[in-house]
Structures are given as C-alpha cells and as structure tokens.
PDB file of C-alpha atoms in Angstrom:
ATOM      1  CA  MET A   1     120.168  91.400  76.206  1.00 92.00           C
ATOM      2  CA  ASN A   2     118.028  92.427  73.670  1.00 96.00           C
ATOM      3  CA  ILE A   3     119.950  94.145  70.890  1.00 98.00           C
ATOM      4  CA  VAL A   4     118.882  95.800  67.646  1.00 98.00           C
ATOM      5  CA  VAL A   5     120.609  96.809  65.575  1.00 98.00           C
ATOM      6  CA  CYS A   6     119.977  99.597  62.245  1.00 98.00           C
ATOM      7  CA  ILE A   7     121.163  98.834  59.089  1.00 98.00           C
ATOM      8  CA  LYS A   8     120.973 100.057  55.603  1.00 97.00           C
ATOM      9  CA  GLN A   9     121.078  99.187  52.119  1.00 96.00           C
ATOM     10  CA  VAL A  10     123.792 101.931  49.597  1.00 94.00           C
ATOM     11  CA  PRO A  11     125.287 101.081  46.158  1.00 91.00           C
ATOM     12  CA  ASP A  12     128.291  99.470  46.120  1.00 90.00           C
ATOM     13  CA  THR A  13     131.029 102.214  46.398  1.00 82.00           C
ATOM     14  CA  ALA A  14     133.572  99.876  44.353  1.00 83.00           C
ATOM     15  CA  ALA A  15     130.700 100.516  41.692  1.00 78.00           C
ATOM     16  CA  THR A  16     130.638 102.522  38.841  1.00 79.00           C
ATOM     17  CA  ILE A  17     128.479 105.639  39.630  1.00 80.00           C
ATOM     18  CA  LYS A  18     126.402 107.599  37.031  1.00 83.00           C
ATOM     19  CA  LEU A  19     123.656 110.097  37.380  1.00 83.00           C
ATOM     20  CA  ASP A  20     119.885 109.356  36.050  1.00 82.00           C
ATOM     21  CA  PRO A  21     118.444 111.575  33.627  1.00 83.00           C
ATOM     22  CA  SER A  22     116.727 114.351  36.244  1.00 83.00           C
ATOM     23  CA  GLY A  23     120.343 115.082  37.706  1.00 80.00           C
ATOM     24  CA  LYS A  24     119.463 114.296  41.077  1.00 80.00           C
ATOM     25  CA  SER A  25     119.624 111.037  42.073  1.00 80.00           C
ATOM     26  CA  ILE A  26     122.497 108.934  40.678  1.00 80.00           C
ATOM     27  CA  SER A  27     121.175 105.551  38.777  1.00 80.00           C
ATOM     28  CA  GLU A  28     120.018 102.177  39.681  1.00 79.00           C
ATOM     29  CA  GLU A  29     121.215 100.374  36.433  1.00 79.00           C
ATOM     30  CA  ASN A  30     124.119  98.076  37.130  1.00 80.00           C
ATOM     31  CA  ILE A  31     124.360  98.689  40.671  1.00 86.00           C
ATOM     32  CA  ALA A  32     125.083  96.537  43.251  1.00 89.00           C
ATOM     33  CA  TYR A  33     123.985  96.998  47.107  1.00 92.00           C
ATOM     34  CA  VAL A  34     125.525  96.779  50.067  1.00 95.00           C
ATOM     35  CA  MET A  35     125.429  97.087  53.384  1.00 97.00           C
ATOM     36  CA  ASN A  36     126.311  99.996  53.857  1.00 96.00           C
ATOM     37  CA  PRO A  37     130.611  99.582  55.532  1.00 96.00           C
ATOM     38  CA  TYR A  38     129.252 101.732  58.942  1.00 97.00           C
ATOM     39  CA  ASP A  39     125.952  99.529  59.936  1.00 97.00           C
ATOM     40  CA  GLU A  40     128.311  96.095  59.714  1.00 97.00           C
ATOM     41  CA  TRP A  41     130.803  97.950  62.310  1.00 97.00           C
ATOM     42  CA  ALA A  42     127.379  97.974  64.717  1.00 98.00           C
ATOM     43  CA  VAL A  43     126.685  95.015  63.571  1.00 98.00           C
ATOM     44  CA  GLU A  44     129.437  93.180  64.742  1.00 98.00           C
ATOM     45  CA  GLU A  45     129.505  94.600  68.113  1.00 97.00           C
ATOM     46  CA  ALA A  46     125.609  94.061  68.807  1.00 98.00           C
ATOM     47  CA  LEU A  47     127.404  90.156  68.201  1.00 98.00           C
ATOM     48  CA  GLN A  48     129.686  90.464  70.215  1.00 97.00           C
ATOM     49  CA  THR A  49     127.368  91.472  73.305  1.00 97.00           C
ATOM     50  CA  LYS A  50     124.884  88.818  72.119  1.00 97.00           C
ATOM     51  CA  GLU A  51     128.238  86.782  73.031  1.00 96.00           C
ATOM     52  CA  LYS A  52     129.320  88.320  76.040  1.00 95.00           C
ATOM     53  CA  PHE A  53     125.679  88.929  77.452  1.00 94.00           C
ATOM     54  CA  GLY A  54     123.596  86.337  75.258  1.00 95.00           C
ATOM     55  CA  GLY A  55     120.428  87.225  74.525  1.00 96.00           C
ATOM     56  CA  GLU A  56     118.947  88.586  70.473  1.00 97.00           C
ATOM     57  CA  VAL A  57     120.333  90.293  68.230  1.00 98.00           C
ATOM     58  CA  VAL A  58     117.508  92.221  65.520  1.00 98.00           C
ATOM     59  CA  LEU A  59     118.343  93.560  63.267  1.00 98.00           C
ATOM     60  CA  VAL A  60     115.673  96.974  61.010  1.00 98.00           C
ATOM     61  CA  THR A  61     115.900  98.221  57.488  1.00 98.00           C
ATOM     62  CA  MET A  62     113.542 100.255  55.672  1.00 97.00           C
ATOM     63  CA  GLY A  63     113.723  99.889  51.932  1.00 95.00           C
ATOM     64  CA  PRO A  64     112.221  98.368  48.781  1.00 95.00           C
ATOM     65  CA  ASP A  65     112.097  94.685  48.414  1.00 96.00           C
ATOM     66  CA  ARG A  66     115.889  94.545  47.345  1.00 95.00           C
ATOM     67  CA  ALA A  67     117.196  95.648  50.629  1.00 96.00           C
ATOM     68  CA  GLU A  68     116.047  92.390  52.636  1.00 97.00           C
ATOM     69  CA  GLU A  69     119.638  90.653  50.869  1.00 96.00           C
ATOM     70  CA  THR A  70     120.579  92.905  52.928  1.00 97.00           C
ATOM     71  CA  LEU A  71     119.448  91.878  55.841  1.00 98.00           C
ATOM     72  CA  ARG A  72     120.392  88.681  55.123  1.00 97.00           C
ATOM     73  CA  THR A  73     123.909  89.300  55.147  1.00 97.00           C
ATOM     74  CA  GLY A  74     123.097  90.511  59.010  1.00 98.00           C
ATOM     75  CA  LEU A  75     121.605  87.291  59.547  1.00 98.00           C
ATOM     76  CA  ALA A  76     124.781  85.084  58.146  1.00 98.00           C
ATOM     77  CA  MET A  77     126.683  87.071  60.477  1.00 98.00           C
ATOM     78  CA  GLY A  78     124.778  85.718  63.356  1.00 97.00           C
ATOM     79  CA  ALA A  79     122.022  87.984  63.626  1.00 98.00           C
ATOM     80  CA  ASP A  80     119.054  86.051  64.976  1.00 98.00           C
ATOM     81  CA  ARG A  81     115.883  87.772  63.049  1.00 97.00           C
ATOM     82  CA  GLY A  82     115.084  90.963  61.114  1.00 98.00           C
ATOM     83  CA  ILE A  83     112.671  93.636  60.499  1.00 98.00           C
ATOM     84  CA  HIS A  84     112.180  94.884  57.202  1.00 98.00           C
ATOM     85  CA  VAL A  85     109.589  98.251  56.797  1.00 98.00           C
ATOM     86  CA  VAL A  86     108.799  99.013  53.445  1.00 97.00           C
ATOM     87  CA  ASP A  87     105.985 100.373  51.791  1.00 95.00           C
ATOM     88  CA  PRO A  88     105.702 102.152  48.250  1.00 94.00           C
ATOM     89  CA  GLN A  89     105.354 105.484  50.021  1.00 94.00           C
ATOM     90  CA  LEU A  90     108.188 106.085  51.383  1.00 94.00           C
ATOM     91  CA  ALA A  91     110.826 105.989  48.760  1.00 91.00           C
ATOM     92  CA  GLY A  92     111.924 109.566  48.450  1.00 90.00           C
ATOM     93  CA  THR A  93     111.542 109.752  52.630  1.00 93.00           C
ATOM     94  CA  ASP A  94     114.156 112.044  54.479  1.00 93.00           C
ATOM     95  CA  TYR A  95     115.680 111.898  57.150  1.00 94.00           C
ATOM     96  CA  PHE A  96     113.489 112.379  59.640  1.00 96.00           C
ATOM     97  CA  GLY A  97     110.369 109.916  57.938  1.00 95.00           C
ATOM     98  CA  THR A  98     113.875 107.792  57.930  1.00 96.00           C
ATOM     99  CA  ALA A  99     113.936 107.760  61.798  1.00 97.00           C
ATOM    100  CA  ARG A 100     110.690 107.668  63.060  1.00 97.00           C
ATOM    101  CA  VAL A 101     109.789 104.502  60.912  1.00 98.00           C
ATOM    102  CA  LEU A 102     113.083 103.165  62.467  1.00 98.00           C
ATOM    103  CA  ALA A 103     111.700 104.313  65.713  1.00 98.00           C
ATOM    104  CA  ALA A 104     108.159 102.905  66.256  1.00 98.00           C
ATOM    105  CA  ALA A 105     109.794  99.460  64.575  1.00 98.00           C
ATOM    106  CA  ILE A 106     111.938  99.454  67.375  1.00 98.00           C
ATOM    107  CA  LYS A 107     109.021 100.042  69.119  1.00 98.00           C
ATOM    108  CA  THR A 108     106.830  96.556  68.779  1.00 97.00           C
ATOM    109  CA  ILE A 109     110.340  94.717  70.367  1.00 97.00           C
ATOM    110  CA  PRO A 110     112.068  95.036  73.529  1.00 95.00           C
ATOM    111  CA  HIS A 111     115.567  96.961  73.347  1.00 96.00           C
ATOM    112  CA  ASN A 112     118.196  97.340  75.810  1.00 95.00           C
ATOM    113  CA  ILE A 113     121.016  98.685  73.421  1.00 97.00           C
ATOM    114  CA  ILE A 114     120.681 100.078  69.679  1.00 98.00           C
ATOM    115  CA  PHE A 115     123.557  99.981  67.349  1.00 98.00           C
ATOM    116  CA  CYS A 116     123.667 102.393  64.508  1.00 97.00           C
ATOM    117  CA  GLY A 117     126.506 103.335  61.598  1.00 96.00           C
ATOM    118  CA  LYS A 118     127.244 106.586  62.372  1.00 96.00           C
ATOM    119  CA  VAL A 119     127.256 107.553  58.743  1.00 96.00           C
ATOM    120  CA  ALA A 120     125.848 106.505  55.332  1.00 94.00           C
ATOM    121  CA  VAL A 121     128.017 106.354  53.466  1.00 92.00           C
ATOM    122  CA  ASP A 122     125.977 106.876  50.084  1.00 88.00           C
ATOM    123  CA  ASP A 123     124.292 110.475  52.205  1.00 88.00           C
ATOM    124  CA  ASN A 124     127.093 110.958  54.447  1.00 87.00           C
ATOM    125  CA  ALA A 125     124.513 112.637  56.810  1.00 91.00           C
ATOM    126  CA  GLY A 126     124.800 110.816  59.966  1.00 93.00           C
ATOM    127  CA  GLN A 127     121.226 112.606  61.399  1.00 94.00           C
ATOM    128  CA  VAL A 128     119.091 109.214  61.680  1.00 97.00           C
ATOM    129  CA  GLY A 129     120.579 107.375  64.533  1.00 97.00           C
ATOM    130  CA  PRO A 130     120.984 110.339  66.635  1.00 97.00           C
ATOM    131  CA  GLN A 131     116.938 111.365  66.356  1.00 98.00           C
ATOM    132  CA  ILE A 132     116.003 107.620  66.632  1.00 98.00           C
ATOM    133  CA  ALA A 133     117.138 108.043  69.901  1.00 98.00           C
ATOM    134  CA  GLU A 134     116.010 111.428  70.683  1.00 98.00           C
ATOM    135  CA  LEU A 135     112.158 110.134  69.224  1.00 98.00           C
ATOM    136  CA  LEU A 136     112.670 107.002  71.526  1.00 98.00           C
ATOM    137  CA  GLY A 137     113.622 109.383  75.208  1.00 97.00           C
ATOM    138  CA  ILE A 138     116.668 107.636  75.521  1.00 98.00           C
ATOM    139  CA  PRO A 139     120.267 108.478  75.271  1.00 97.00           C
ATOM    140  CA  GLN A 140     122.981 108.548  72.425  1.00 97.00           C
ATOM    141  CA  VAL A 141     126.766 108.650  72.172  1.00 96.00           C
ATOM    142  CA  THR A 142     127.557 109.043  68.648  1.00 96.00           C
ATOM    143  CA  ALA A 143     130.923 107.647  66.394  1.00 95.00           C
ATOM    144  CA  ALA A 144     131.697 105.233  69.232  1.00 95.00           C
ATOM    145  CA  ALA A 145     135.362 104.246  68.821  1.00 95.00           C
ATOM    146  CA  GLU A 146     135.520 101.595  71.383  1.00 95.00           C
ATOM    147  CA  PHE A 147     132.404 100.094  73.246  1.00 96.00           C
ATOM    148  CA  GLU A 148     132.042  98.529  76.750  1.00 95.00           C
ATOM    149  CA  MET A 149     128.983  97.365  78.368  1.00 94.00           C
ATOM    150  CA  ALA A 150     128.631  97.515  82.229  1.00 94.00           C
ATOM    151  CA  GLN A 151     128.456  93.562  83.909  1.00 93.00           C
ATOM    152  CA  ASP A 152     125.009  94.092  85.217  1.00 92.00           C
ATOM    153  CA  GLY A 153     123.877  94.772  81.732  1.00 90.00           C
ATOM    154  CA  ASN A 154     122.328  98.841  83.079  1.00 94.00           C
ATOM    155  CA  SER A 155     125.016 100.951  81.514  1.00 96.00           C
ATOM    156  CA  ALA A 156     127.932 101.628  78.977  1.00 96.00           C
ATOM    157  CA  LYS A 157     130.867 103.306  78.466  1.00 96.00           C
ATOM    158  CA  ALA A 158     131.686 104.527  74.709  1.00 95.00           C
ATOM    159  CA  HIS A 159     135.310 105.814  74.056  1.00 95.00           C
ATOM    160  CA  ARG A 160     135.303 108.772  71.191  1.00 92.00           C
ATOM    161  CA  GLU A 161     137.908 110.580  70.095  1.00 90.00           C
ATOM    162  CA  VAL A 162     137.559 114.248  69.835  1.00 87.00           C
ATOM    163  CA  GLU A 163     140.612 116.151  68.295  1.00 84.00           C
ATOM    164  CA  SER A 164     143.972 114.629  69.587  1.00 84.00           C
ATOM    165  CA  ALA A 165     142.219 113.090  72.302  1.00 90.00           C
ATOM    166  CA  MET A 166     140.471 110.594  73.973  1.00 90.00           C
ATOM    167  CA  GLU A 167     136.472 110.753  75.483  1.00 94.00           C
ATOM    168  CA  VAL A 168     135.021 108.435  77.305  1.00 95.00           C
ATOM    169  CA  LEU A 169     131.389 107.782  77.890  1.00 95.00           C
ATOM    170  CA  GLU A 170     129.112 106.163  80.361  1.00 96.00           C
ATOM    171  CA  THR A 171     125.219 106.095  79.473  1.00 97.00           C
ATOM    172  CA  PRO A 172     122.666 104.666  81.586  1.00 97.00           C
ATOM    173  CA  LEU A 173     121.148 101.484  79.303  1.00 96.00           C
ATOM    174  CA  PRO A 174     118.647 101.839  76.961  1.00 96.00           C
ATOM    175  CA  ALA A 175     120.072 103.582  74.608  1.00 97.00           C
ATOM    176  CA  VAL A 176     121.924 104.158  71.086  1.00 98.00           C
ATOM    177  CA  ILE A 177     125.464 104.059  69.952  1.00 98.00           C
ATOM    178  CA  THR A 178     126.587 105.016  66.686  1.00 97.00           C
ATOM    179  CA  ALA A 179     129.827 103.402  65.402  1.00 97.00           C
ATOM    180  CA  GLU A 180     132.714 104.457  64.309  1.00 95.00           C
ATOM    181  CA  LYS A 181     134.864 102.900  61.607  1.00 91.00           C
ATOM    182  CA  ASP A 182     137.408 100.691  62.646  1.00 87.00           C
ATOM    183  CA  LEU A 183     134.614  99.711  65.780  1.00 93.00           C
ATOM    184  CA  ASN A 184     135.726  96.173  65.438  1.00 95.00           C
ATOM    185  CA  GLN A 185     136.753  94.004  62.846  1.00 95.00           C
ATOM    186  CA  PRO A 186     133.247  92.181  61.159  1.00 96.00           C
ATOM    187  CA  ARG A 187     133.775  88.819  60.167  1.00 95.00           C
ATOM    188  CA  TYR A 188     132.824  87.151  56.939  1.00 94.00           C
ATOM    189  CA  PRO A 189     129.740  84.999  56.964  1.00 95.00           C
ATOM    190  CA  SER A 190     130.104  81.581  56.829  1.00 95.00           C
ATOM    191  CA  LEU A 191     129.110  79.128  55.043  1.00 96.00           C
ATOM    192  CA  PRO A 192     126.827  77.338  57.159  1.00 95.00           C
ATOM    193  CA  GLY A 193     125.663  80.784  58.689  1.00 96.00           C
ATOM    194  CA  ILE A 194     124.702  81.840  54.957  1.00 96.00           C
ATOM    195  CA  MET A 195     122.211  78.299  55.029  1.00 97.00           C
ATOM    196  CA  LYS A 196     120.983  79.245  57.632  1.00 96.00           C
ATOM    197  CA  ALA A 197     120.152  83.166  56.948  1.00 97.00           C
ATOM    198  CA  LYS A 198     118.187  81.830  54.454  1.00 96.00           C
ATOM    199  CA  THR A 199     115.340  80.479  57.056  1.00 96.00           C
ATOM    200  CA  LYS A 200     115.501  83.034  60.030  1.00 97.00           C
ATOM    201  CA  GLU A 201     112.372  85.199  60.401  1.00 97.00           C
ATOM    202  CA  VAL A 202     112.522  88.452  58.158  1.00 98.00           C
ATOM    203  CA  LYS A 203     108.791  90.998  59.545  1.00 98.00           C
ATOM    204  CA  LYS A 204     107.447  92.677  57.000  1.00 98.00           C
ATOM    205  CA  MET A 205     105.905  95.363  58.152  1.00 98.00           C
ATOM    206  CA  THR A 206     104.295  98.621  56.265  1.00 97.00           C
ATOM    207  CA  LEU A 207     103.396 102.644  57.664  1.00 97.00           C
ATOM    208  CA  ALA A 208     100.159 100.542  58.647  1.00 96.00           C
ATOM    209  CA  ASP A 209     102.282  98.024  60.663  1.00 97.00           C
ATOM    210  CA  LEU A 210     103.415 100.806  62.956  1.00 97.00           C
ATOM    211  CA  GLY A 211     100.238 102.987  62.708  1.00 96.00           C
ATOM    212  CA  LEU A 212     102.020 105.950  60.631  1.00 96.00           C
ATOM    213  CA  ASN A 213      99.948 107.967  58.689  1.00 95.00           C
ATOM    214  CA  PRO A 214     101.360 107.125  54.783  1.00 94.00           C
ATOM    215  CA  ALA A 215     100.775 111.295  53.779  1.00 93.00           C
ATOM    216  CA  GLU A 216     103.598 112.419  56.401  1.00 95.00           C
ATOM    217  CA  PHE A 217     106.398 110.015  53.959  1.00 93.00           C
ATOM    218  CA  GLY A 218     107.559 109.699  51.101  1.00 92.00           C
ATOM    219  CA  ALA A 219     109.362 112.637  49.079  1.00 89.00           C
ATOM    220  CA  ALA A 220     106.534 115.551  48.729  1.00 88.00           C
ATOM    221  CA  ALA A 221     106.089 115.403  52.371  1.00 91.00           C
ATOM    222  CA  SER A 222     109.658 115.351  52.797  1.00 90.00           C
ATOM    223  CA  ARG A 223     111.131 118.490  54.720  1.00 87.00           C
ATOM    224  CA  PHE A 224     114.367 119.322  51.845  1.00 83.00           C
ATOM    225  CA  GLU A 225     114.707 118.792  48.425  1.00 81.00           C
ATOM    226  CA  VAL A 226     117.469 117.734  46.348  1.00 81.00           C
ATOM    227  CA  LEU A 227     117.996 120.707  43.380  1.00 84.00           C
ATOM    228  CA  GLY A 228     120.947 118.840  42.017  1.00 84.00           C
ATOM    229  CA  MET A 229     123.691 116.731  42.346  1.00 83.00           C
ATOM    230  CA  SER A 230     126.837 116.403  40.065  1.00 83.00           C
ATOM    231  CA  MET A 231     129.578 114.373  40.181  1.00 80.00           C
ATOM    232  CA  PRO A 232     132.918 115.442  40.691  1.00 80.00           C
ATOM    233  CA  PRO A 233     135.286 116.976  38.183  1.00 79.00           C
ATOM    234  CA  LYS A 234     138.178 114.971  36.192  1.00 79.00           C
ATOM    235  CA  ARG A 235     141.491 116.233  37.948  1.00 76.00           C
ATOM    236  CA  GLU A 236     143.580 117.688  35.419  1.00 73.00           C
ATOM    237  CA  GLY A 237     147.728 116.471  35.304  1.00 74.00           C
ATOM    238  CA  GLY A 238     150.060 117.247  37.171  1.00 79.00           C
ATOM    239  CA  ARG A 239     152.201 120.370  36.273  1.00 81.00           C
ATOM    240  CA  ILE A 240     156.460 121.009  36.932  1.00 87.00           C
ATOM    241  CA  ILE A 241     157.644 124.187  37.319  1.00 87.00           C
ATOM    242  CA  GLU A 242     160.614 125.053  34.777  1.00 87.00           C
ATOM    243  CA  GLY A 243     163.705 127.627  35.469  1.00 87.00           C
ATOM    244  CA  GLU A 244     166.129 128.405  38.548  1.00 88.00           C
ATOM    245  CA  LEU A 245     164.570 128.484  42.247  1.00 91.00           C
ATOM    246  CA  PRO A 246     163.999 131.179  43.479  1.00 88.00           C
ATOM    247  CA  GLU A 247     161.825 132.371  39.820  1.00 89.00           C
ATOM    248  CA  ALA A 248     160.077 129.159  40.561  1.00 90.00           C
ATOM    249  CA  VAL A 249     158.979 129.709  44.232  1.00 92.00           C
ATOM    250  CA  LYS A 250     157.689 132.754  42.948  1.00 90.00           C
ATOM    251  CA  GLU A 251     155.802 131.093  39.939  1.00 90.00           C
ATOM    252  CA  LEU A 252     154.392 128.594  42.767  1.00 90.00           C
ATOM    253  CA  VAL A 253     152.900 130.787  45.195  1.00 91.00           C
ATOM    254  CA  ARG A 254     151.461 132.929  41.966  1.00 90.00           C
ATOM    255  CA  LEU A 255     149.428 130.029  40.826  1.00 87.00           C
ATOM    256  CA  LEU A 256     148.306 128.780  44.235  1.00 88.00           C
ATOM    257  CA  HIS A 257     146.924 132.032  45.429  1.00 87.00           C
ATOM    258  CA  GLU A 258     145.403 132.709  41.909  1.00 86.00           C
ATOM    259  CA  GLU A 259     144.971 129.200  40.687  1.00 82.00           C
ATOM    260  CA  ALA A 260     144.380 126.990  43.516  1.00 77.00           C
ATOM    261  CA  LYS A 261     143.369 129.669  45.494  1.00 79.00           C
ATOM    262  CA  VAL A 262     144.798 127.491  48.913  1.00 81.00           C
ATOM    263  CA  ILE A 263     146.815 131.152  50.088  1.00 83.00           C
TER     264      ILE A 263
END
C-alpha cells in the first residue's frame, strides 16, 4: 500500500501572534512552527493504515527550508520518507498553486491513497486537498471523522458529520481523504523514532524538477491578494444591569438590539 500524506508547517497556535509592518501577514519574529494539527490526524491515519496493510508512508510538503523540521516530526512518528518542494519562487503562492505543486510531487511516486488535513489552522481555507484530487483526476472525501479501508485495498469508507447525522461514503482508490478533528489520537514520536528520523530520506525538489513553470507561481501569479489583516478587538468587560426585574429585562433587550445587534 503506497500512502501519501500532504502536510504543512504552521505557526504554533500557542504563540503570541503579531502582524508585520505591512499589515498583510504575521510577523515571523520569535514565532515557533509546528505541524498543522489536522495534518497530524492525517499522518496518524496513514500510519495506522500502513500497520494494517503494509507498504510505506511518504510525506509531502511545500515551504521554505524550515519546513523540513515538520517533515522530520512526521518521520519521527513513523513515516518512511519525505519529499520537500522548496523554491524561492514559491513565496506567496496561492492555494491553487500549492495544490498544483503538491499534485506534481505526488505524481512522481506511487500512490494508492492520499491523506490531507481538512484545513490548515493558519488560514482555515480547506481548498488544497480537494484541488489536489481534481488535479489528479481521482475521487475525494473531505472532513472524514472515521476511516476504514476495504480488505482488498481497492476501496475505502469514510464517515463524516452532516448536521445532526453521520454520512457514510464509499470511494474507490486511489482517492484523497481529508482528516477531520479527532479522526484518531496522534502518537507522540518516541526517542528511537526521533533518532531514526534524522537519517530518513527527505528528497528536495524544485519547480524545475517537477516540470513546472516558475512564472506561474509566487505572489505575482496569485489569483487573490491579501488586502490587510487585523488582530481581533479586545473584549470589553461584562456589564451588570441593576434595577427591578422588569426594567432590567427591558434594558437587556435594548442593549442586545442596539449595541450587540444580535436581536
């Protein structure tokens, strides 16, 4: 079984986030980076699938040199090898460009199933996984809360929440499956796993290696532009409404209507 997992390096959600002077992105000063949490669920599901059916797990990522640290984390969890697409021209590449790069990298290796995180926590877009499936011309199941591979390895079932029900989808393989929160419990890398990860293969590839035109990537080729970012406003302290109950209720309704604008 040839299993591929697309992963992304994102800022640690526990970090204190600040905007850079342009106001269009976050400052990288003193920021720690980690594997996208949804991708951790994807990696764990891939490893469990390998344990049941054999084969290998290959991690694929796109990003600057520091993204190799995230690949090494996945290798320490138990993945077999990694592919790191790194190219100066990729800075500012949009979601579709990212999907094109990852799909091109996946085409260079055998793949029976491709796992991705449902979303990345730094943008919450959820576009890359489905776009990879479209570019590869294979089925996709998004937001999988449960996953089960058929014994013959030719198909799989995925469960996903739909309002108050659970939808069960069956798909032939190869296919793209995006992992929902709590699909499983990701394992912690063991000390032996961390040591082995240091020597596992991470293949570096550029746009030229993938046969892609650099002019079609980067900020200049992006299909959208970030006009600005802002930090959430500080929450105001609670307000105590005093007085007799009938008057207090009227005042509460007025505040909800005029200030909170929720009714």
